[in-house]
Tab-separated table of C-alpha atoms in Angstrom:
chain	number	residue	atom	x	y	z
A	1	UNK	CA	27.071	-102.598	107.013
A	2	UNK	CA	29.088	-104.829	104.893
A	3	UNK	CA	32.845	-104.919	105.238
A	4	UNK	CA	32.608	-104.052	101.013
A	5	UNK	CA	30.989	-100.806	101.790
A	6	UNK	CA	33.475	-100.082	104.694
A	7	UNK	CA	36.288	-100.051	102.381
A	8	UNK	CA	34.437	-98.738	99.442
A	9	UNK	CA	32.959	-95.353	101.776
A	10	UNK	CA	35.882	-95.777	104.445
A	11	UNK	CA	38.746	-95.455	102.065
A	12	UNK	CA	37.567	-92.375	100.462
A	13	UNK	CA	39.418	-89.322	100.798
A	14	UNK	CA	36.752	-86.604	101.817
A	15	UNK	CA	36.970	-83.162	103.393
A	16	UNK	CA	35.319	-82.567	106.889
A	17	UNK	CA	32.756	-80.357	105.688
A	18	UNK	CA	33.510	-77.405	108.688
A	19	UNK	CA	33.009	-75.276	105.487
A	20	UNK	CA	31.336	-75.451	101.770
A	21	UNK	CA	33.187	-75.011	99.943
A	22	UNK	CA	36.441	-76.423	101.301
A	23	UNK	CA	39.481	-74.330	101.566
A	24	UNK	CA	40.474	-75.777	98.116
A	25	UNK	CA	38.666	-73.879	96.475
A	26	UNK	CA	39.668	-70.926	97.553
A	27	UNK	CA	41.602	-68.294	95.349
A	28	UNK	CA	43.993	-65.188	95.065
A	29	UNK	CA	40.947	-63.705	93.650
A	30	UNK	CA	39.940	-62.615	96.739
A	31	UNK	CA	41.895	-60.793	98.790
A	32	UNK	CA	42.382	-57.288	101.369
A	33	UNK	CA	39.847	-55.014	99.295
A	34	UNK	CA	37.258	-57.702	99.389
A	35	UNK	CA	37.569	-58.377	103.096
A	36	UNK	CA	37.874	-54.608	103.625
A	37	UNK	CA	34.221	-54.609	102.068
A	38	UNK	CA	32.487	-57.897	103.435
A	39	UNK	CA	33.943	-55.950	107.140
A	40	UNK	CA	32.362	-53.264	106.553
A	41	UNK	CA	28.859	-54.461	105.547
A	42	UNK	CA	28.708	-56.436	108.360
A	43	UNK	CA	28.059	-53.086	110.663
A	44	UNK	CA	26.277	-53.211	113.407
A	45	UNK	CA	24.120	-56.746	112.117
A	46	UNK	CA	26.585	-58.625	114.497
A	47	UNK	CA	27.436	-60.396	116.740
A	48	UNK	CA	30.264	-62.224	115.615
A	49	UNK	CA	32.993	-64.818	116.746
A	50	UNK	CA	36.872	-64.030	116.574
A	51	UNK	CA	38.902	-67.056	116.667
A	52	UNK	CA	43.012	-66.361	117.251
A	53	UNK	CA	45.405	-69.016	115.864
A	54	UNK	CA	48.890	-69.251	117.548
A	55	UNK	CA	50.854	-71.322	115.528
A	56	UNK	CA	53.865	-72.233	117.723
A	57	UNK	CA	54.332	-75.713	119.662
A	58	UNK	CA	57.243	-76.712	121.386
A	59	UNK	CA	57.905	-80.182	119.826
A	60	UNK	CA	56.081	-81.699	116.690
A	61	UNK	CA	53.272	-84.654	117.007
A	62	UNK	CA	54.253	-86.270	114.231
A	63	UNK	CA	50.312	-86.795	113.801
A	64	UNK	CA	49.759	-83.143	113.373
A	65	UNK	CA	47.709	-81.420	110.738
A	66	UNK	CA	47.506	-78.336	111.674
A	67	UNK	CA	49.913	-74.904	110.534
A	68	UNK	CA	52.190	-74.385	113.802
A	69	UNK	CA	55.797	-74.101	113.879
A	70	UNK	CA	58.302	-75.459	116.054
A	71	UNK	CA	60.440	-72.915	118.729
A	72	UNK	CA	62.265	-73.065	121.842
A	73	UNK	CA	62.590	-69.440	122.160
A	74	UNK	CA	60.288	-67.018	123.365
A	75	UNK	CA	60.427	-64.062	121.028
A	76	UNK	CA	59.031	-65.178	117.743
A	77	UNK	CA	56.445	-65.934	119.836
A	78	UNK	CA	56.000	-62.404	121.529
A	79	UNK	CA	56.845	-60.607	117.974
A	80	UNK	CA	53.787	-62.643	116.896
A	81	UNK	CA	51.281	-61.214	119.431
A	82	UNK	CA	52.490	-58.005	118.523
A	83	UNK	CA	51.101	-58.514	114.828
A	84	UNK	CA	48.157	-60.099	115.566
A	85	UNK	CA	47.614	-56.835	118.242
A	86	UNK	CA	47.928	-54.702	114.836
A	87	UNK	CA	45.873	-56.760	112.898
A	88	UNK	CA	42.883	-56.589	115.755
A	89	UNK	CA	42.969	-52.959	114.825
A	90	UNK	CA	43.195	-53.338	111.339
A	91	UNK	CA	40.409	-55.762	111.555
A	92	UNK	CA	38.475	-53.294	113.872
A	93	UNK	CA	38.949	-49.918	112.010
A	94	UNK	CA	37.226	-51.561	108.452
A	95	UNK	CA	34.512	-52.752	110.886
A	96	UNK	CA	33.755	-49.739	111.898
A	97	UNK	CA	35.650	-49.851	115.707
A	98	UNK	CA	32.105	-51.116	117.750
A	99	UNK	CA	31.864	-54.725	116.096
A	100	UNK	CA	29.708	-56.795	118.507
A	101	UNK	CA	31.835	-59.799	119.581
A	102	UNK	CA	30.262	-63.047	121.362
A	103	UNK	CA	32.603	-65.330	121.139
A	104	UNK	CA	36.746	-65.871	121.152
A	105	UNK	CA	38.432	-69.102	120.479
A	106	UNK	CA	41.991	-69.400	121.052
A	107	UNK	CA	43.453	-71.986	118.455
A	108	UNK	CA	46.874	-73.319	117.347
A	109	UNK	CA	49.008	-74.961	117.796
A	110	UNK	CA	49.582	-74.180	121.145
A	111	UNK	CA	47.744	-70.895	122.761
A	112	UNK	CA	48.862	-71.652	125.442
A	113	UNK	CA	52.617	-71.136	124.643
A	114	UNK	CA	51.884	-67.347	125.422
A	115	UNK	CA	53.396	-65.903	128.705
A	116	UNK	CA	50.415	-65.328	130.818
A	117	UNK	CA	50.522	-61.650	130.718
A	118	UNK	CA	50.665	-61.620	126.861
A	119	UNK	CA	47.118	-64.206	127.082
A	120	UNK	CA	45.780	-60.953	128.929
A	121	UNK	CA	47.140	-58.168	127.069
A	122	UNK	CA	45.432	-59.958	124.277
A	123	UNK	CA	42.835	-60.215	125.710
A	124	UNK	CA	42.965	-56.647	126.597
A	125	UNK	CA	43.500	-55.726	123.313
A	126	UNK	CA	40.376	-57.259	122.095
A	127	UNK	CA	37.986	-55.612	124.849
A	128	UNK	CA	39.016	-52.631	123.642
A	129	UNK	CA	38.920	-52.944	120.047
A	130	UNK	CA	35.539	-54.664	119.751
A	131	UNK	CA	32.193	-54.429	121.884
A	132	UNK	CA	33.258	-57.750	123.519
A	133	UNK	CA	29.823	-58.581	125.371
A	134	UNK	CA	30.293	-58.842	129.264
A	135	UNK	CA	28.911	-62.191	129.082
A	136	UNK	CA	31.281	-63.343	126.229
A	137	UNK	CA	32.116	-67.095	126.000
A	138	UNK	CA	36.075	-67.398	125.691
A	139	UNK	CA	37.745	-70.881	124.804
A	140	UNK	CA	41.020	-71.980	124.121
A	141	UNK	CA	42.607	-75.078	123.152
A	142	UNK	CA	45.370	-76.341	125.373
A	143	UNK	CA	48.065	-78.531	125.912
A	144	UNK	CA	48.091	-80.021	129.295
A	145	UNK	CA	51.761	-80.893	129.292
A	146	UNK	CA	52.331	-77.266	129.267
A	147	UNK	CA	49.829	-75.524	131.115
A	148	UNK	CA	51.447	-73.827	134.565
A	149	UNK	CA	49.205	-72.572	137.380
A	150	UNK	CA	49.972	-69.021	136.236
A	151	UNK	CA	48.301	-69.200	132.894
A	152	UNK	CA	45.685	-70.956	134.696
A	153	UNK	CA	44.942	-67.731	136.873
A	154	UNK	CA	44.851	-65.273	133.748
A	155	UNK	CA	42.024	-67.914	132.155
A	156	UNK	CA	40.261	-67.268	135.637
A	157	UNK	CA	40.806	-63.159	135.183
A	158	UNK	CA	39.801	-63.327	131.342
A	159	UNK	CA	36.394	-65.387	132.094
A	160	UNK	CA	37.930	-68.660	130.094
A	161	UNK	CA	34.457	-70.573	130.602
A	162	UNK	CA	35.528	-73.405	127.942
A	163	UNK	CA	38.830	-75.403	126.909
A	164	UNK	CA	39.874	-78.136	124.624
A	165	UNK	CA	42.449	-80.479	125.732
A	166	UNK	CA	44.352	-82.476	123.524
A	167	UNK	CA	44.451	-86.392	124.735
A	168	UNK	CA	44.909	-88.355	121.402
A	169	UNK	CA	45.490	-91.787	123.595
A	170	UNK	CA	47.569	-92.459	126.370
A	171	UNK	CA	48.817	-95.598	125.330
A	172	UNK	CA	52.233	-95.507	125.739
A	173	UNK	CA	53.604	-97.468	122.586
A	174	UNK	CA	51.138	-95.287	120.703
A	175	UNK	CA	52.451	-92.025	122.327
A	176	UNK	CA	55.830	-93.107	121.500
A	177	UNK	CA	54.390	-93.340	117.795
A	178	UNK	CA	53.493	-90.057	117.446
A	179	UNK	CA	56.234	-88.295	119.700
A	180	UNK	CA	53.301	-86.964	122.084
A	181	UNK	CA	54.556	-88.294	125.866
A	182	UNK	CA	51.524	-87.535	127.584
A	183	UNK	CA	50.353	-88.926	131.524
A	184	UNK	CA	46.936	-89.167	133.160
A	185	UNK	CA	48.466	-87.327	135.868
A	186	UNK	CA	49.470	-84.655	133.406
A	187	UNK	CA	46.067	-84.220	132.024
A	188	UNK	CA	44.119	-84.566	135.558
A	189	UNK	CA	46.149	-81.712	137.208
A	190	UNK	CA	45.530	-79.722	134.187
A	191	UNK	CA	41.720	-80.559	134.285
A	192	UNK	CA	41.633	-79.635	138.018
A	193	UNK	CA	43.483	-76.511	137.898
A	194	UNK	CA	40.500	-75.841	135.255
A	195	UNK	CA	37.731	-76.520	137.017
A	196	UNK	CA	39.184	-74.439	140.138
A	197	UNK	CA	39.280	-70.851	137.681
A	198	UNK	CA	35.911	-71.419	136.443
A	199	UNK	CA	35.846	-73.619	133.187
A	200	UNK	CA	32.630	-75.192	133.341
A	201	UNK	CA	32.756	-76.811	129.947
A	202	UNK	CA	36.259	-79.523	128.810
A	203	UNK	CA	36.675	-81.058	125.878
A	204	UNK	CA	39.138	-83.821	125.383
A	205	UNK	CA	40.252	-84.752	121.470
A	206	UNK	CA	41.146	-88.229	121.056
A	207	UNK	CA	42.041	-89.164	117.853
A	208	UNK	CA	41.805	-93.143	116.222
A	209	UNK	CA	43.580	-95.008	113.228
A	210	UNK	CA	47.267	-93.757	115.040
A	211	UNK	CA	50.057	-96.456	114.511
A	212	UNK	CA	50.233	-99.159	116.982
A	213	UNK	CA	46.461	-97.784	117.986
A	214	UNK	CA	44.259	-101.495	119.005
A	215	UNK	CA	40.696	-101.303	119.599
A	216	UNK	CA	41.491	-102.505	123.190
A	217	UNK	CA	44.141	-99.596	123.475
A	218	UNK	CA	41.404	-97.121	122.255
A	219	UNK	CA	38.913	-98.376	125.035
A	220	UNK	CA	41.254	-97.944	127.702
A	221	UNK	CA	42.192	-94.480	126.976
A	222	UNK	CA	37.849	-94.018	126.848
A	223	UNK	CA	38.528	-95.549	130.184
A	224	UNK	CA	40.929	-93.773	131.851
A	225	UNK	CA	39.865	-90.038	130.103
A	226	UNK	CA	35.968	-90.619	131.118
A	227	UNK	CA	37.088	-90.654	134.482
A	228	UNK	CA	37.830	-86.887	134.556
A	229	UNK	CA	34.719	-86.581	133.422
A	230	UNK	CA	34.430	-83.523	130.692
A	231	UNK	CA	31.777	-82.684	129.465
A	232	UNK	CA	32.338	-83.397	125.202
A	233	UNK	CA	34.522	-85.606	123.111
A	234	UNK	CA	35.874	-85.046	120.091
A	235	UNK	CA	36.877	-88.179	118.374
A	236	UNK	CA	38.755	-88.032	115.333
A	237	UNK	CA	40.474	-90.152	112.826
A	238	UNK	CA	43.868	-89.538	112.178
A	239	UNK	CA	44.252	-87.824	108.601
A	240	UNK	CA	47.989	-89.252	106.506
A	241	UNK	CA	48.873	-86.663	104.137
A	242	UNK	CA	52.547	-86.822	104.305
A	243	UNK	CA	52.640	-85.146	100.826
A	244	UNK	CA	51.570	-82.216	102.695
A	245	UNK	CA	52.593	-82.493	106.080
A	246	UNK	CA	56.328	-83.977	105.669
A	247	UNK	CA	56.741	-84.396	109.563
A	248	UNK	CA	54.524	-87.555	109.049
A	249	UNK	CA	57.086	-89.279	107.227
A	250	UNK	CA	58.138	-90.268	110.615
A	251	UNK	CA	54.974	-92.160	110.998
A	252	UNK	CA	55.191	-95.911	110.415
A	253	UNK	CA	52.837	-96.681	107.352
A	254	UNK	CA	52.789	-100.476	107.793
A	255	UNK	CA	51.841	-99.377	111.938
A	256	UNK	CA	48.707	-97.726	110.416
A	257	UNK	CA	44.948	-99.446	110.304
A	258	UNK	CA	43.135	-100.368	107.321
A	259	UNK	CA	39.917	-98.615	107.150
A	260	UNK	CA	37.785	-101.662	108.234
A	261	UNK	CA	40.462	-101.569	111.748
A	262	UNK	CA	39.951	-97.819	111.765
A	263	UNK	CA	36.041	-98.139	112.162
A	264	UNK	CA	36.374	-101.078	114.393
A	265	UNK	CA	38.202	-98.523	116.399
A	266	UNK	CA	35.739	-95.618	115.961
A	267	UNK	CA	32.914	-97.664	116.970
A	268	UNK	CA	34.608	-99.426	120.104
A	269	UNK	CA	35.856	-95.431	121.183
A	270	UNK	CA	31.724	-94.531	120.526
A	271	UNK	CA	30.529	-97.686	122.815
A	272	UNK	CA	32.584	-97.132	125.670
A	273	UNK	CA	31.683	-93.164	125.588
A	274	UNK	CA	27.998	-94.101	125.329
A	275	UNK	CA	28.666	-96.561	128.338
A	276	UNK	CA	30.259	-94.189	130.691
A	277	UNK	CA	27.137	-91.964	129.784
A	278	UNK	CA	27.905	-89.719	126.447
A	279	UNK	CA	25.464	-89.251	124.082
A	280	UNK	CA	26.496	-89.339	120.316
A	281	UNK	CA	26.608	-85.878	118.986
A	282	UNK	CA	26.751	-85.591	115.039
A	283	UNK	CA	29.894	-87.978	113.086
A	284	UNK	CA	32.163	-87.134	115.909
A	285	UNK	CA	31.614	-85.705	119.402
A	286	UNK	CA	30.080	-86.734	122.342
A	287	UNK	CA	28.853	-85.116	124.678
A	288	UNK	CA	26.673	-85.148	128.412
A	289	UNK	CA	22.982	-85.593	128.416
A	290	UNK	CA	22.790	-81.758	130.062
A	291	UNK	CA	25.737	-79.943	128.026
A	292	UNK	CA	23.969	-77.644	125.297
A	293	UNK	CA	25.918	-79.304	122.262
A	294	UNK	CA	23.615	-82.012	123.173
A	295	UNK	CA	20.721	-79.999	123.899
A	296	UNK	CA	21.589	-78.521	120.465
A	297	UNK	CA	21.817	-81.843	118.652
A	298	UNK	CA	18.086	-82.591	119.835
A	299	UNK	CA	17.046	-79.844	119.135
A	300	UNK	CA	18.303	-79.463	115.445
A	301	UNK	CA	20.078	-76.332	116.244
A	302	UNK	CA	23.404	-77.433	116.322
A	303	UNK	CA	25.750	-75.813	113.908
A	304	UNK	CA	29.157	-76.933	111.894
A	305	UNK	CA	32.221	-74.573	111.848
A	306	UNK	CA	36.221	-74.787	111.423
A	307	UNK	CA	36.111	-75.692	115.235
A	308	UNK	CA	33.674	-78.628	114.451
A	309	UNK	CA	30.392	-78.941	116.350
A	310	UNK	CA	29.222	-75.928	118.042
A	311	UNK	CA	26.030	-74.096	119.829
A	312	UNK	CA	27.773	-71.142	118.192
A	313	UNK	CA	25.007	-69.456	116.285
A	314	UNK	CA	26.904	-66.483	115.048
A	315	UNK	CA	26.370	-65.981	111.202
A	316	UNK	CA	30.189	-64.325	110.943
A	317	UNK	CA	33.891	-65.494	112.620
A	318	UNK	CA	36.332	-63.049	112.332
A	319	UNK	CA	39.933	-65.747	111.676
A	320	UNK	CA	42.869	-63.581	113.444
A	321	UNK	CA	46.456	-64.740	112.671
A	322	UNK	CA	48.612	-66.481	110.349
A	323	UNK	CA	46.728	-68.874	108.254
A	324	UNK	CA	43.657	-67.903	110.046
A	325	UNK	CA	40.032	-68.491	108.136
A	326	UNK	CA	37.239	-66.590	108.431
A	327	UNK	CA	33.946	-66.442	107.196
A	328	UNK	CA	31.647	-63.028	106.756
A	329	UNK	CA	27.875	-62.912	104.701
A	330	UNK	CA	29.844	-62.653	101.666
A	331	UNK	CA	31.954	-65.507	101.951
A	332	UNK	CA	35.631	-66.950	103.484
A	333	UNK	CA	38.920	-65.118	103.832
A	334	UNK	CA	41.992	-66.712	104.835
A	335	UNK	CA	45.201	-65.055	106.036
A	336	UNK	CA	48.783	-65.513	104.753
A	337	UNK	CA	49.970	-68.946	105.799
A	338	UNK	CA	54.122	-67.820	106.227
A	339	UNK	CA	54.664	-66.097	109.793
A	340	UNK	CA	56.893	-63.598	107.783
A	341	UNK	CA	54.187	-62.786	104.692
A	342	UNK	CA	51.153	-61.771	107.817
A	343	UNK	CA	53.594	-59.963	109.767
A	344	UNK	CA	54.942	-57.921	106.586
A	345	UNK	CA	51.056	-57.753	105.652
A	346	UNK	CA	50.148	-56.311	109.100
A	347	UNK	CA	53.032	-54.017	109.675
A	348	UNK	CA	51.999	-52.300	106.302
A	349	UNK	CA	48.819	-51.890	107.355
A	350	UNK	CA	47.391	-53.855	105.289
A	351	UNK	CA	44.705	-56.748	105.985
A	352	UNK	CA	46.816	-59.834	105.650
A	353	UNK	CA	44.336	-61.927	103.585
A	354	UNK	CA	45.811	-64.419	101.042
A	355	UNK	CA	42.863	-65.912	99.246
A	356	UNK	CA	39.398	-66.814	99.946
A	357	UNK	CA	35.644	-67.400	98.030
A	358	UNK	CA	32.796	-65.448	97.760
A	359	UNK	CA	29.705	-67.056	97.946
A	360	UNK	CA	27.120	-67.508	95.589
A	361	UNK	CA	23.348	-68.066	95.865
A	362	UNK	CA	23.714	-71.588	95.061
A	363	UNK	CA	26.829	-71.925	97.391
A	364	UNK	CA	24.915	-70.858	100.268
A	365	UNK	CA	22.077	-73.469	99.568
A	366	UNK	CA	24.404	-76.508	99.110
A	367	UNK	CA	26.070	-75.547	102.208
A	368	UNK	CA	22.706	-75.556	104.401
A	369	UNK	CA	22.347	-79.175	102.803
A	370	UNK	CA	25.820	-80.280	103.601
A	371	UNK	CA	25.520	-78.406	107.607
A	372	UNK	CA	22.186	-80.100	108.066
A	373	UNK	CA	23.928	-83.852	107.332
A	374	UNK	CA	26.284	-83.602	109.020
A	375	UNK	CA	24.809	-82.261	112.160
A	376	UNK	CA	21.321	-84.244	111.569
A	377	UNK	CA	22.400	-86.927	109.942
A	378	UNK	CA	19.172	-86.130	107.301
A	379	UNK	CA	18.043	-83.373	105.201
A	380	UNK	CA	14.563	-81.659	103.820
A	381	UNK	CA	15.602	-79.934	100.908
A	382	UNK	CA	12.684	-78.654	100.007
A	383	UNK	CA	12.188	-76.853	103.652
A	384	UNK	CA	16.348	-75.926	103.183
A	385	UNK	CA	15.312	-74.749	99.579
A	386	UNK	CA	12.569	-72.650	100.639
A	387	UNK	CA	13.497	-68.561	99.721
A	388	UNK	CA	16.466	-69.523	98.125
A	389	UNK	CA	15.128	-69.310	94.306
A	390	UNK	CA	15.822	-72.723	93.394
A	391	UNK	CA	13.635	-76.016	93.240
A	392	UNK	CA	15.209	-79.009	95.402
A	393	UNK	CA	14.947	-81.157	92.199
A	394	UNK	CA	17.992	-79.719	90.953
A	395	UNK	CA	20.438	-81.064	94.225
A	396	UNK	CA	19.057	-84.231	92.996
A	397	UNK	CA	18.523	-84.773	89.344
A	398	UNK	CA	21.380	-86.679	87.492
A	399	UNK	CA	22.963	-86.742	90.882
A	400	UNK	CA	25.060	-90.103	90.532
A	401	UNK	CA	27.205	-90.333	93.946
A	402	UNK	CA	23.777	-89.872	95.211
A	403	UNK	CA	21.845	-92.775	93.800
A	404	UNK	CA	24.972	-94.688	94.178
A	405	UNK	CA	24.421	-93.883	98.105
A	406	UNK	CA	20.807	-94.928	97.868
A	407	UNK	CA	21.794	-98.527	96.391
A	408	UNK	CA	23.767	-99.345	98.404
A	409	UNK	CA	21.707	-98.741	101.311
A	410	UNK	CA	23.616	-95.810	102.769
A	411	UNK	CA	20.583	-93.336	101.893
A	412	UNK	CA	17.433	-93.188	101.585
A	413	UNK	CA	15.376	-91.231	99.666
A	414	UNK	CA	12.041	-90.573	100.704
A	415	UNK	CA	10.523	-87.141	98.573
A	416	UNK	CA	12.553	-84.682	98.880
A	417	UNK	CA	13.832	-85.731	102.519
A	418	UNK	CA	17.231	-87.242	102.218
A	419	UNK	CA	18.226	-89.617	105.579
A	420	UNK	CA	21.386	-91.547	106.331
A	421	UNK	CA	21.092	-94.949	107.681
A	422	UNK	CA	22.165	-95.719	111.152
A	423	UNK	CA	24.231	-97.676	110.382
A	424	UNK	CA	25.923	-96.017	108.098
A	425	UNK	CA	26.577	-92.530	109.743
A	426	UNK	CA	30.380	-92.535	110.013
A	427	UNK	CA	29.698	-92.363	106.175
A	428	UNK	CA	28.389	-89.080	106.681
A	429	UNK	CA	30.962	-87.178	104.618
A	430	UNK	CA	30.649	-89.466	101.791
A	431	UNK	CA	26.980	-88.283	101.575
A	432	UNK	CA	28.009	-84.957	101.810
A	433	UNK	CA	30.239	-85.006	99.224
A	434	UNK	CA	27.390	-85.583	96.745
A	435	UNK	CA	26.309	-82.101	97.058
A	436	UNK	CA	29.240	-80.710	96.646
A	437	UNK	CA	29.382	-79.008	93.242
A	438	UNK	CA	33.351	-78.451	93.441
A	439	UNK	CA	34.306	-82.299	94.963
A	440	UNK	CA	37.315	-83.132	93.046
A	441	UNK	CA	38.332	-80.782	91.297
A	442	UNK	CA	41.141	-78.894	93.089
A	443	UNK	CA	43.553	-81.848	93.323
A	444	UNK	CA	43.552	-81.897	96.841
A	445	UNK	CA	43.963	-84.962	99.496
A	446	UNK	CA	41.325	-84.929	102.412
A	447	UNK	CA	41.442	-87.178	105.192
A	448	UNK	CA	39.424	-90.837	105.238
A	449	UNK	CA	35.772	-90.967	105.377
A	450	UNK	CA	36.022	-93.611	108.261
């Protein structure tokens, strides 16, 4: 692929496609009554996922994206719980009390801030609200500069079987960069104290195009992180929106790659993984031969949520918490953003939803397109079509980001069966974005294609 195309595809400012549509379009339009409803259609049809978000950290990486907050005290954090306790039942009681629950992810910031008996009372608090299946899968994202053996023994008692450890790089002049001190020995006792409660499945999220970041810094990290050997990757690149996110001010532009340095970087991270035995697994993860993402991936079940790749075939995920997104039949919800707007929400006893989208026919088709690129890296739209009351022809016809795609070799186009090059698959979400009906225009900034 020709550096031209790199910077014409790489320096494109594209959402991630974990939804369609994107949270920009999202309205006001949509709000408690309408989540009320889609809750209480969804019955007995489940079973769903609930993901929790704790948005509280400690300190600030200055390369976050994410909605957390910053505290040094513990009882914002514990008044917190307590509304996302309420909500649970709010959440619970329009669902009819018995929803069917087969997965919980535990997102943040950091979930791990919790005091381990609040991680269990939550816990609690779920298996009690829902019919949380005995064999449920539980993950949560963590922060191994934080995690103490005590939280590690609640994971053991709440059957934690997965967890997502945040790596980035640990190049020290690129650490320093982002204000995220981080050792190997840091992340190694945390992976061991892991493995000893019962996590059989670690994920480690490195992250490229960081200031200072070299290709030769990016393949040592590989390096050092393959030897704890877990079992998926998830390689991002690092999204600048400092319009949004004003902590990244503190960032160094003139530090930062160009997008030809970025994918030099993306592809050197992707070699070393594949040496030390990963197999590529959609635009960005990695996983081993044996794990089921990668069973999934051959299989062409694999699936595309907010929490990226998944084997997680429920149809609903119920978002808990402050800024929170979730998605039911009907369409997406998303709570309050502003700690003090949810908890006002909740303690009314009202659903705390802000905004969301309510899907349409056509919606739902363009977003089995979109799921199948980016987790097969090809499409049949007439077999996606099928049922849905609409000819293929029309994702196609006067379609001009797509025949741009197919010139220049990124696509091609063979019937109705629409396949990305090899080559050209970190320029996955540029092909996406051609069947997105809304790309464009809500104004907003995404991250870089590449």
């Amino acid at each position: 692929m020709s550096d031209d195309l790199v910077a014409k595809y790489g320096d494109a400012r594209l959402p991630r496609y974990t939804s369609y549509p994107t949270a920009p379009a999202f309205s006001a339009v949509v709000g408690p009554d309408e989540y009320a409803s889609g809750l209480a259609d969804i019955g007995k049809a489940g079973p769903v996922s609930v993901y929790l978000h704790v948005p509280f950290c400690r300190s600030m990486c200055w390369y976050c994206g994410c909605h957390t907050s910053i505290t040094r005290q513990d009882a914002p954090v514990g008044e917190y719980l307590d509304a996302i306790s309420q909500e649970v039942e709010l959440v619970s009681f329009a669902a009819g009390n018995d929803l069917p629950v087969k997965n919980v992810h535990f997102g943040g910031g950091t979930p791990t801030i919790m005091k381990p008996k609040q991680f269990s009372a939550l816990m609690a608090k779920l298996s009690s609200a829902f019919a949380l299946s005995a064999d449920a899968g539980v993950a949560v994202e963590i922060d191994p500069r934080t995690l103490a053996a005590p939280m590690i023994d609640a994971f053991c008692e709440a059957g934690v079987d997965r967890a997502s450890l945040g790596v980035q790089s640990f190049d020290p002049i690129v650490q320093a960069a982002i204000n995220r001190p981080q050792s190997f020995e840091q992340t190694q006792t945390a992976v061991l104290g892991l493995r000893s409660a019962g996590v059989t499945s670690i994920n480690f999220d490195l992250i490229y195009g960081l200031p200072k970041q070299t290709v030769q810094s990016c393949v040592e990290t590989v390096r050092l992180a393959a030897e704890l050997r877990p079992e998926r990757f998830a390689v991002f690149g690092y999204a600048h929106i400092p319009a949004f996110k004003k902590h990244q001010r503190l960032i160094d532009e003139a530090s930062l790659p160009d997008a030809s340095k970025r994918n030099e970087q993306a592809e050197a991270i992707a070699e070393e993984l594949q040496k030390a035995g990963y197999q590529r697994v959609g635009l960005d993860h990695f996983a081993l031969p044996e794990d089921q993402l990668a069973l999934a991936a051959r299989s062409g079940t694999m699936r595309r949520n907010f929490q990226g790749y998944t084997t997680d075939d429920c149809d609903s995920l119920i978002g808990l918490g402050a800024s929170a997104i979730g998605r039911l039949p009907k369409g997406y919800m998303q709570n309050h953003v502003p700690l003090g707007l949810y908890a006002e929400r909740v303690a009314a006893g009202v659903l705390p939803t802000a905004k969301g989208y309510l899907l349409s026919e056509e919606d739902n088709l363009r977003a089995r397109v979109i799921e199948r690129l980016m987790c097969d890296f090809e499409v049949d739209l007439a077999r996606v079509s099928s049922g849905s009351g609409f000819d293929a022809g029309f994702l196609v016809e006067r379609n001009d980001r797509l025949g741009d795609l197919a010139t220049d070799g990124v696509v091609t186009i063979s019937g109705d069966r629409i396949v990305v090059s090899q080559n050209a698959r970190f320029m996955v979400r540029a092909v996406a974005a051609a069947f997105d009906a809304y790309f464009g225009s809500h104004g907003r900034t995404h991250s870089k294609a590449a």
